[in-house]
XYZ file of C-alpha atoms in Angstrom:
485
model
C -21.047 9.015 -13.190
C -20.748 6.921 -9.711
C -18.090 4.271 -10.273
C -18.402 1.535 -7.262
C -17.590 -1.721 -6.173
C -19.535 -4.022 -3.588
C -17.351 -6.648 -1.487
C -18.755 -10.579 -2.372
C -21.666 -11.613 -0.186
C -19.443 -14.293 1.372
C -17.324 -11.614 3.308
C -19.511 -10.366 6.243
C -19.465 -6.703 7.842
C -18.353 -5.570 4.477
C -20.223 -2.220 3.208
C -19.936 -1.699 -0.479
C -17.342 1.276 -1.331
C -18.326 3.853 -3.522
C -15.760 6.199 -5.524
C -17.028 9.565 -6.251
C -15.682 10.961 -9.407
C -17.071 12.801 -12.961
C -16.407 10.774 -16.282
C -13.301 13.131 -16.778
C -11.674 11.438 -13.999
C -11.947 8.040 -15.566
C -9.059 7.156 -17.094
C -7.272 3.733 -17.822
C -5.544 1.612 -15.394
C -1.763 3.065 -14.550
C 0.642 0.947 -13.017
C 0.058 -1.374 -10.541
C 2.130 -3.928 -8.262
C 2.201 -7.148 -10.077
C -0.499 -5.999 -12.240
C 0.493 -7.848 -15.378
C 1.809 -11.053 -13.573
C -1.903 -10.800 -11.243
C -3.571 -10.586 -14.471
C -2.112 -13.575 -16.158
C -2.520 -15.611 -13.000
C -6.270 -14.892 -13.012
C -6.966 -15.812 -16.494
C -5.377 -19.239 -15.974
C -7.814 -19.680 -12.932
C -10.650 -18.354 -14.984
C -9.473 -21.558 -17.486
C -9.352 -23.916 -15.436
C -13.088 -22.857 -13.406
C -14.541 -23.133 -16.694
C -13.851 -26.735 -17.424
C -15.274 -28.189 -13.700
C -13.378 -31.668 -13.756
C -9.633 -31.584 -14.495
C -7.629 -33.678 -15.811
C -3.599 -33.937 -15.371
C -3.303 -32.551 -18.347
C -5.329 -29.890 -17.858
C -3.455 -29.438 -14.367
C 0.318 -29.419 -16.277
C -1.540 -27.186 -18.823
C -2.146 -24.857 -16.345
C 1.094 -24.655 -14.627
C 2.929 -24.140 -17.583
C 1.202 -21.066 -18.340
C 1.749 -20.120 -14.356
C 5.326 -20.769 -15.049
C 5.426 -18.414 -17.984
C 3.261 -15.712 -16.334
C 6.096 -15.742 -13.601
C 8.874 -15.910 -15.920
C 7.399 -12.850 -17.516
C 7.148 -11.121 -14.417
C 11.269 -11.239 -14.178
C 10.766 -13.749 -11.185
C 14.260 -15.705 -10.757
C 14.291 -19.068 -12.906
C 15.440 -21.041 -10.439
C 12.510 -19.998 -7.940
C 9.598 -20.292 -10.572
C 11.190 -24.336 -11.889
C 10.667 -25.055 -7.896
C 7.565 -23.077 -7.293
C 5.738 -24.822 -10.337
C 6.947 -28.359 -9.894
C 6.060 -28.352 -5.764
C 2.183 -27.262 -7.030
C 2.055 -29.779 -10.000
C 2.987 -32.216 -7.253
C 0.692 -31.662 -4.485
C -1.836 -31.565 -7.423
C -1.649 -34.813 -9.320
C -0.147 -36.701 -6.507
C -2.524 -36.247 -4.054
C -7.069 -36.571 -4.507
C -7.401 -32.741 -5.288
C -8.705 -34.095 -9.116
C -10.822 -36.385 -7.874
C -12.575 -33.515 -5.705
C -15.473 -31.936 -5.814
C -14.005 -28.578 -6.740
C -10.724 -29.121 -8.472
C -9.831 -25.904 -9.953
C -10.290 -24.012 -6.284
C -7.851 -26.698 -4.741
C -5.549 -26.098 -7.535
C -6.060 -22.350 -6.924
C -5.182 -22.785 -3.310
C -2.613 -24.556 -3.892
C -0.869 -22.269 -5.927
C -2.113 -19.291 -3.099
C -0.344 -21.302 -0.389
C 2.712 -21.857 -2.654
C 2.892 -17.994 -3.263
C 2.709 -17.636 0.628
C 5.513 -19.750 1.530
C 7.426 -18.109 -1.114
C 7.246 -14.869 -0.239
C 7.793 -15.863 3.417
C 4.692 -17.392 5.077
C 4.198 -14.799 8.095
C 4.928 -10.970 8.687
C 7.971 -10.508 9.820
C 8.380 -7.669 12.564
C 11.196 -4.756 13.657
C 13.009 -6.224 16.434
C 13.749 -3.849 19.551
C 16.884 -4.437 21.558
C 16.470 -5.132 25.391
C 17.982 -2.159 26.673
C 19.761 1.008 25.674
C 18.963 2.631 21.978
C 18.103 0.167 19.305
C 20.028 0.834 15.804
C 19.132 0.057 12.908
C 21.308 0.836 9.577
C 19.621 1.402 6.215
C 21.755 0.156 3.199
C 21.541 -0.035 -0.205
C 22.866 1.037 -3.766
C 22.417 5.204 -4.915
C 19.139 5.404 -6.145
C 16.677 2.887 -4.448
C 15.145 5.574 -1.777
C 17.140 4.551 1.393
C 17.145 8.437 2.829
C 13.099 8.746 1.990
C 12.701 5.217 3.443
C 14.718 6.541 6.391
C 12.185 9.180 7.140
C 9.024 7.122 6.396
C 10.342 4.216 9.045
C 10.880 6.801 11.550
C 7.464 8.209 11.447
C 6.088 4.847 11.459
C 8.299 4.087 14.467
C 7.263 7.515 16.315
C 3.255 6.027 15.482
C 4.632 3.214 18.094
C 5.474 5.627 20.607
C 9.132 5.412 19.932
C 11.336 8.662 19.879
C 13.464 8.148 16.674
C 16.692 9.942 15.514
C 17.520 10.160 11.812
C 21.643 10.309 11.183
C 23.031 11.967 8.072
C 25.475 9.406 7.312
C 25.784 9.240 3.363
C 28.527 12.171 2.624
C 28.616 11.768 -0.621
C 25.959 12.307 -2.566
C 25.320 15.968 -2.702
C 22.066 17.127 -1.067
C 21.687 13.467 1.227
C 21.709 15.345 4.008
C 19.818 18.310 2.937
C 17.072 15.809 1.949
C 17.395 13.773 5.239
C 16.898 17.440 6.883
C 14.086 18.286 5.208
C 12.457 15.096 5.425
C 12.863 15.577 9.365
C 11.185 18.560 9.191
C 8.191 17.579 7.582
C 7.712 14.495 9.570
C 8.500 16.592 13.085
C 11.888 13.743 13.913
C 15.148 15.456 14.773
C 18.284 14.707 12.183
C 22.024 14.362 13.638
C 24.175 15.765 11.310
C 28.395 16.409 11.571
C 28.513 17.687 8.313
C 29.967 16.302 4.561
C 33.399 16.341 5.672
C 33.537 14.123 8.441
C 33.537 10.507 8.198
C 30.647 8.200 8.006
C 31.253 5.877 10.787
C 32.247 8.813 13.222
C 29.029 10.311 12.820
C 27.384 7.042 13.516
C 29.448 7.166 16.375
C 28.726 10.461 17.998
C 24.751 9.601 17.010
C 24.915 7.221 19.682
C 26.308 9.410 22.050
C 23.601 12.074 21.443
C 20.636 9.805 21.418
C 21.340 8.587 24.598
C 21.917 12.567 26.062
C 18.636 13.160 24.502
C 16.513 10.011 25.223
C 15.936 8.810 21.276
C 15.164 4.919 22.011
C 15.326 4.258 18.168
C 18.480 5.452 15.581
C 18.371 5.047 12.117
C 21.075 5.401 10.173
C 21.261 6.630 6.904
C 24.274 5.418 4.936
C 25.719 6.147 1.458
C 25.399 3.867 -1.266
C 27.067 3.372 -5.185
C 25.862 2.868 -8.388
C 27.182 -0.618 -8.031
C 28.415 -2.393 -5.661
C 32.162 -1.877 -4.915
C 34.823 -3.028 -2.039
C 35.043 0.532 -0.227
C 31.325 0.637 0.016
C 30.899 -2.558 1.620
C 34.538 -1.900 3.948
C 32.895 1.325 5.257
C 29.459 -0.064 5.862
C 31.143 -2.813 7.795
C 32.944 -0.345 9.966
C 29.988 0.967 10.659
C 28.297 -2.443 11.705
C 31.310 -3.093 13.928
C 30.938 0.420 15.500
C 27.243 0.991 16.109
C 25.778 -2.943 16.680
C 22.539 -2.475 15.022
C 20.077 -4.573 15.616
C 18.844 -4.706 12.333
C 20.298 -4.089 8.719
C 17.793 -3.358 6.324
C 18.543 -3.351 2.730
C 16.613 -1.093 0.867
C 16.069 -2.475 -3.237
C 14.732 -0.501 -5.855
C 11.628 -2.909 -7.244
C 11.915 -1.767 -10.724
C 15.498 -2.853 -11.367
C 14.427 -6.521 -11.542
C 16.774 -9.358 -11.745
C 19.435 -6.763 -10.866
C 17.659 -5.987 -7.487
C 18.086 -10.062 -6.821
C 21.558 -9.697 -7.722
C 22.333 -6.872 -5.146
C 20.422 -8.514 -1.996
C 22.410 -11.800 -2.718
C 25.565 -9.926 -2.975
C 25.125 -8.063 0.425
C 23.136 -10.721 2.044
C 26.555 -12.307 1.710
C 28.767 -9.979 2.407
C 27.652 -7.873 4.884
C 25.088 -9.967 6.582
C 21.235 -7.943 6.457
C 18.103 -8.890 8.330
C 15.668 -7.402 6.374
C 14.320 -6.476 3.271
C 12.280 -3.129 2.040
C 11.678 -2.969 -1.401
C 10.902 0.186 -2.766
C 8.982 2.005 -5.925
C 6.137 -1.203 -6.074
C 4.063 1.251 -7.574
C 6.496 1.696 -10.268
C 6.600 -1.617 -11.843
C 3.863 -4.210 -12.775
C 6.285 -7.342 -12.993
C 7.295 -6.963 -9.547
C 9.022 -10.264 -10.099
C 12.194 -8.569 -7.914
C 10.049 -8.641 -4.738
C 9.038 -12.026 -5.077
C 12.506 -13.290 -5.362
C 14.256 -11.809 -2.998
C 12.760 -13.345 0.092
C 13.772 -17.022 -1.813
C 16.877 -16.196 -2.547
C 18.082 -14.316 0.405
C 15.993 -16.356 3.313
C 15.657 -12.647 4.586
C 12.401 -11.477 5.016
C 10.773 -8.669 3.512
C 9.890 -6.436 6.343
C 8.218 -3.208 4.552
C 6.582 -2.599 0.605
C 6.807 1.099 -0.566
C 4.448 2.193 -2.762
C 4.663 5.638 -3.303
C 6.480 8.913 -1.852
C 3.724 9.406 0.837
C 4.249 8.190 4.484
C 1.569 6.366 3.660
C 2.538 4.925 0.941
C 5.160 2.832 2.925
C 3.267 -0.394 4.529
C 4.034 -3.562 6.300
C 4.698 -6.553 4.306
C 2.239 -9.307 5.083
C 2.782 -12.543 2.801
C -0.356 -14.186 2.866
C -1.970 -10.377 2.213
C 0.066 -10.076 -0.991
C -0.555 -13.215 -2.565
C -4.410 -13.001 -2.214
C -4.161 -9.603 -3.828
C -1.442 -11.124 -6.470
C -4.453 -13.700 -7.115
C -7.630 -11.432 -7.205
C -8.434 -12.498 -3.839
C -8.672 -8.908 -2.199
C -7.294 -7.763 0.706
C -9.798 -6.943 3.275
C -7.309 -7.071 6.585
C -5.275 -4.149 5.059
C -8.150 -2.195 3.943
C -9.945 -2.700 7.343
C -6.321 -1.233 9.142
C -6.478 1.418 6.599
C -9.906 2.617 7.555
C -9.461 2.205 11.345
C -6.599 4.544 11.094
C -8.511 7.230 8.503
C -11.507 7.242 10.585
C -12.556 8.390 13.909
C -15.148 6.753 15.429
C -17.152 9.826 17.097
C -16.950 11.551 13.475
C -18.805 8.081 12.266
C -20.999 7.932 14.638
C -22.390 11.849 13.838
C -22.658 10.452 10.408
C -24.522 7.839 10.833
C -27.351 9.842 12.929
C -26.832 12.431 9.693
C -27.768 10.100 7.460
C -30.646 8.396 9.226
C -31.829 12.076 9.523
C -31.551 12.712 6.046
C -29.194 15.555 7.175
C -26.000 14.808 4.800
C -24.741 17.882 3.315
C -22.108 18.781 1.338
C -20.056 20.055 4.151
C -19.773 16.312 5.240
C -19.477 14.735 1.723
C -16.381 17.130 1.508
C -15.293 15.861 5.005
C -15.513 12.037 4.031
C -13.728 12.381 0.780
C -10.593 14.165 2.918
C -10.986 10.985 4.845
C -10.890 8.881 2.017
C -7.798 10.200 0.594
C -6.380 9.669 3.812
C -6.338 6.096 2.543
C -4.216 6.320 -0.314
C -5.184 6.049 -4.240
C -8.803 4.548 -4.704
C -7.304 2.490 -6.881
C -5.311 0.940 -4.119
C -8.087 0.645 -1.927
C -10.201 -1.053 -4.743
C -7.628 -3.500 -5.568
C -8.107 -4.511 -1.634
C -12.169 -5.255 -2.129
C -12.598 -9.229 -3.215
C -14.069 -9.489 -6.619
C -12.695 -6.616 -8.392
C -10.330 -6.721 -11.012
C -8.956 -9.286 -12.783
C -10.881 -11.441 -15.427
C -12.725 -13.693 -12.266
C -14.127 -10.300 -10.677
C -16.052 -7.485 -11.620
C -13.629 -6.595 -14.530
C -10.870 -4.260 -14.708
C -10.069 -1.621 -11.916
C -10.882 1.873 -12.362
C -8.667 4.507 -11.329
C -9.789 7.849 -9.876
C -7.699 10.716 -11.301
C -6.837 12.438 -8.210
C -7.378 15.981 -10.024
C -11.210 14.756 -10.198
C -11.170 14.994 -6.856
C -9.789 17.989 -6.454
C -11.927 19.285 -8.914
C -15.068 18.430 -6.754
C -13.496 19.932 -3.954
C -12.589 23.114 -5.373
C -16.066 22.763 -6.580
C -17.424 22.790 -2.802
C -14.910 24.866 -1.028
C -16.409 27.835 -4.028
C -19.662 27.601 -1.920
C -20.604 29.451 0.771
C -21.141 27.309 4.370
C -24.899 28.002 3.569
C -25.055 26.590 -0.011
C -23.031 23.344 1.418
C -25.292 22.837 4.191
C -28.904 23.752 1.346
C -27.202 23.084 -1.943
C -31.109 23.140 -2.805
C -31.107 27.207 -2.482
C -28.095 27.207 -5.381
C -30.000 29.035 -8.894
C -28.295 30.148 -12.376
C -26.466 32.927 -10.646
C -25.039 30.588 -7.611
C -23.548 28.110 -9.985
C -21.974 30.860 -12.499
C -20.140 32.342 -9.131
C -19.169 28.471 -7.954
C -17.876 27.860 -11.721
C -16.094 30.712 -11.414
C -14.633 30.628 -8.158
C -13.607 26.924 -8.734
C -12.308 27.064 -12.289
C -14.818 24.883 -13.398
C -17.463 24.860 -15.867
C -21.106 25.223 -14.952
C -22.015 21.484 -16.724
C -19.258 20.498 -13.589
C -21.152 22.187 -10.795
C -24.494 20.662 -12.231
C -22.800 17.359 -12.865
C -21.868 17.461 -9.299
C -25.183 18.414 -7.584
C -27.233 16.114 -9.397
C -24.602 13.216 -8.552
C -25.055 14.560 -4.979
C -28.810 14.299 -4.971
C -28.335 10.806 -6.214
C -26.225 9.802 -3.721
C -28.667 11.244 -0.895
C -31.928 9.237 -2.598
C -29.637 5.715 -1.948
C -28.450 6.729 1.459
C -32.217 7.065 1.928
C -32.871 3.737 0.670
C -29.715 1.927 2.162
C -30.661 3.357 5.498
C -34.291 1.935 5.407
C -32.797 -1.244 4.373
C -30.372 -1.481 7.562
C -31.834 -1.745 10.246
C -30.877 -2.759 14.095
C -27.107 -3.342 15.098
C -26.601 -5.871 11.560
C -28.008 -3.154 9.633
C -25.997 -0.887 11.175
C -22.688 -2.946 10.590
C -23.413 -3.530 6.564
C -23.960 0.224 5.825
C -21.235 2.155 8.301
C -18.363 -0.978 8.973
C -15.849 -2.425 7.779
C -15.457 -4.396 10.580
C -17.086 -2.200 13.200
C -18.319 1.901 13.093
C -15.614 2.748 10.892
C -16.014 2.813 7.114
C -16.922 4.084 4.156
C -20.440 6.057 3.946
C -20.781 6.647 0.546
C-alpha cells in the first residue's frame, strides 16, 4: 500500500510527499521528540476548537491541562508555574475572548510562549576574529560529547572551515580510538598525544599544530564523570585558562531529564558555557530536559541530535520546534533538508522523465536513495503541516527502514533492462528477482503493481500541472527541488 501525506492548501509551493513502502513496513509509531507532551498539547487545542466561543473558564480549563501535559513531560516546575500563568494572562486580560477566533489566539499564544521559552531566535557558532577559533566540548561520561565532536566538525568543514578534532578525554578507555575512527569516516584529521599525557597539554600542543597546519577551527574533546566532581571541573578549567575558546558547549544527554537540568545549572555556574547541544532527542518522548535548559541556564541551545547519523545532528531553531511541538509542521527545515538531498540538474531530468512518461525503475531507485538522504520518513512527515496529532491527518506512520531496503534489494535483483521495461518481467523474471533479492514473489508483484500505480498518477498529476505554477506544485518545495513521488 502507498502511505502519503499532502501539505494544507494554505501553504503554497508545497507538493504532497509520498512514502513508498509494502504493508510489512507499517508498523506503529516509535519514539519521537516530545511525542507524548506534542500529543497532549494537541488534544487540548482540539478542545478548545470544538467549543468556538470561550469562556475564562474554559481558558483556565485549558491551561491546567497544558500545565499537566508539561509537568508530565519532566519540564522544570518552576518554568511550567511561569509559562502557564504568563498565557492565562495575556488570555483573559486582554480581547482575545471576545475575538472572532478565540481558541487560535489562545493557540498562538501558547506557540509564542513556547518560543520565548526555548529562546526566541537561533542562536549561531561564533568565529573568533583572527587566529584558530576553539571551541571545548564538555559534559558528563555518557551524553555523546566525542560523537558530537565529530558530527560538529563535519558540519563545520560543510562551511568551508578546516577543523581539527583533539583527543583530550584520557580516561575513558577507547575515547580516543572512537575520536580516531570517527575522523576517519568523516575525512577530519584527529591530534592525539596519547592516554598518558595530560589533558590540558594536549590542548596545548593542538594549538600549536593547527596553526603549523592551517586548521581555522579546534574542537576539543574533553573527558567527563559519571557525576559531577571537583577534579573534573579543576581540569576543565585549566583547560579554559590554557586554550581561550571561544565557545564552551555543554553537551546533555536528553533522556536523563530533570538530571540533565541539574548538570547544565551546575556547570553553567561553575565553569561558565555558551552553549547548549542536547543529545539522544530521538530517544525520549518527554523531552521536557531540552525545554528547560535554555530557562534555566539563559544559554542557548545551539544544536538538537537526533540520531547517530551526521545527519541526524541539526541546528536548533526555536520557533521551528515549537510549531512542530504543536502540530504546526515544519516546512523551513524540510525545505533545507531537500535543497541539500537534491540536485537541481538531477530534478530537472526528472521532471522531463515524467512529462515523457519515461520514469523507470532505475530512477524510482535513484529518488528513494535521495530520500533517505533526508533522514527517517517519519522525521520528514512530522515536518509536513497537518499530520499527526489529533488536529491533523491522524497519527504518523513510520516507514520501517528494512521496507526500504527490501524494495531496493528488490530492484538492484533486476537487470538494467528489466528496470528501464519492468513491462518485459514474466513468471520466470520474478522467480530469479525473488530469488536474487530474498524476497518472495507476492513482494516483487506487490512492488510492480505499486509501481504501475504510481506511474498512472504521475500521468495524471502531470496533466494537471501545467506552466511554471504547475510546475512548482508537482516538483518544489520551494523551487525545482522536491519530492517526485
Amino acid at each position: 500500500m502507498r502511505v502519503w501525506g499532502r501539505a494544507p492548501s494554505g501553504v503554497k509551493g508545497q507538493s504532497p510527499l509520498r512514502v513508498w513502502a509494502e504493508p510489512s513496513g507499517l508498523r506503529k509509531l516509535g519514539i519521537m521528540p516530545f511525542e507524548g507532551l506534542g500529543e497532549k498539547l494537541q488534544n487540548v487545542f482540539s478542545k478548545i476548537r470544538s467549543k468556538g466561543k470561550l469562556t475564562e473558564k474554559d481558558v483556565k480549563e485549558a491551561m491546567r491541562e497544558v500545565r499537566m501535559a508539561l509537568l508530565e513531560a519532566d519540564v522544570n516546575f518552576k518554568i511550567v508555574k511561569n509559562f502557564v500563568a504568563n498565557v492565562q494572562e495575556k488570555a483573559v486580560g486582554g480581547d482575545i475572548l471576545e475575538g472572532l477566533n478565540p481558541a487560535h489566539q489562545v493557540i498562538k499564544l501558547v506557540h509564542d510562549e513556547m518560543v520565548a521559552m526555548l529562546g526566541t531566535t537561533q542562536s549561531k557558532l561564533t568565529f573568533a576574529e583572527k587566529g584558530s577559533t576553539v571551541y571545548m566540548l564538555v559534559g558528563l561520561q555518557g551524553a555523546g560529547k566525542t560523537t558530537t565532536c565529530g558530527k560538529l566538525a563535519a558540519h563545520l568543514r560543510k562551511q568551508n572551515k578546516r577543523p581539527l578534532l583533539v583527543a583530550c578525554d584520557v580516561y575513558r578507555p577507547a575515547a580516543i580510538k572512537q575520536l580516531q575512527t570517527l575522523g576517519k569516516a568523516y575525512d577530519i584529521p584527529v591530534f592525539s598525544l596519547g592516554e598518558q599525557s595530560d589533558p590540558v597539554d594536549i590542548a596545548r600542543a593542538a594549538l600549536s599544530h593547527a596553526k603549523e597546519h592551517d586548521n581555522d577551527v579546534i574542537l576539543l574533546d574533553t573527558a567527563g564523570r559519571l557525576h559531577i566532581d571537583e577534579n573534573l571541573m579543576d581540569e576543565l578549567k585549566r583547560m579554559k585558562s590554557e586554550t581561550r575558546p571561544q565557545e564552551i558547549l555543554l553537551v546533555i544527554d536528553s533522556m536523563t531529564g530533570q538530571d540533565a537540568v541539574n548538570v547544565s545549572e551546575t556547570f553553567s555556574q561553575t565553569l561558565g558555557i555558551d552553549g547548549i547541544i542536547a543529545t539522544k532527542l530521538d530517544g525520549d518522548t518527554r523531552g521536557g530536559a531540552v525545554l528547560s535548559v535554555r530557562a534555566v541556564t539563559g544559554k542557548p541551545i545551539k544544536y538538537v541530535g537526533m540520531g547517530e547519523k551526521l545527519e541526524n545532528m541539526e541546528p536548533f531553531h526555536p520557533d521551528r520546534m515549537a510549531s512542530r511541538i504543536l502540530g504546526m509542521g515544519d516546512v523551513l527545515s524540510l525545505v533545507e533538508k531537500a535543497q541539500q538531498a537534491f540536485d537541481e540538474k538531477q530534478a530537472h531530468e526528472l521532471e522531463q522523465k515524467i512529462r515523457q512518461n519515461s520514469f523507470n525503475l532505475e530512477d524510482f531507485l535513484e529518488q528513494m536513495q535521495q530520500i533517505k538522504k533526508m533522514g527517517s520518513i517519519k522525521d520528514i512527515l512530522g515536518m509536513i503541516p497537518g499530520i499527526g496529532g489529533k488536529g491533523g491527518m491522524g497519527a504518523i506512520p513510520e516507514v520501517d527502514e528494512k521496507s526500504m531496503a527490501h524494495t531496493e534489494a528488490i530492484i538492484y535483483s533486476m537487470t538494467p533492462a528489466e528496470r528501464r521495461n519492468p513491462a518485459v518481467l514474466n513468471g520466470s523474471r520474478k522467480k530469479r528477482i525473488a530469488a536474487g533479492s530474498g524476497r518472495t514473489i507476492q513482494e516483487v508483484n506487490r512492488l510492480l503493481k505499486q509501481f504501475t500505480e504510481m506511474q498512472k498518477m504521475m500521468k495524471d498529476l502531470t496533466g494537471m500541472t501545467s506552466g511554471k505554477k504547475g510546475k512548482k506544485a508537482l516538483f518544489g518545495l520551494g523551487g525545482n527541488k522536491g519530492f517526485p513521488f
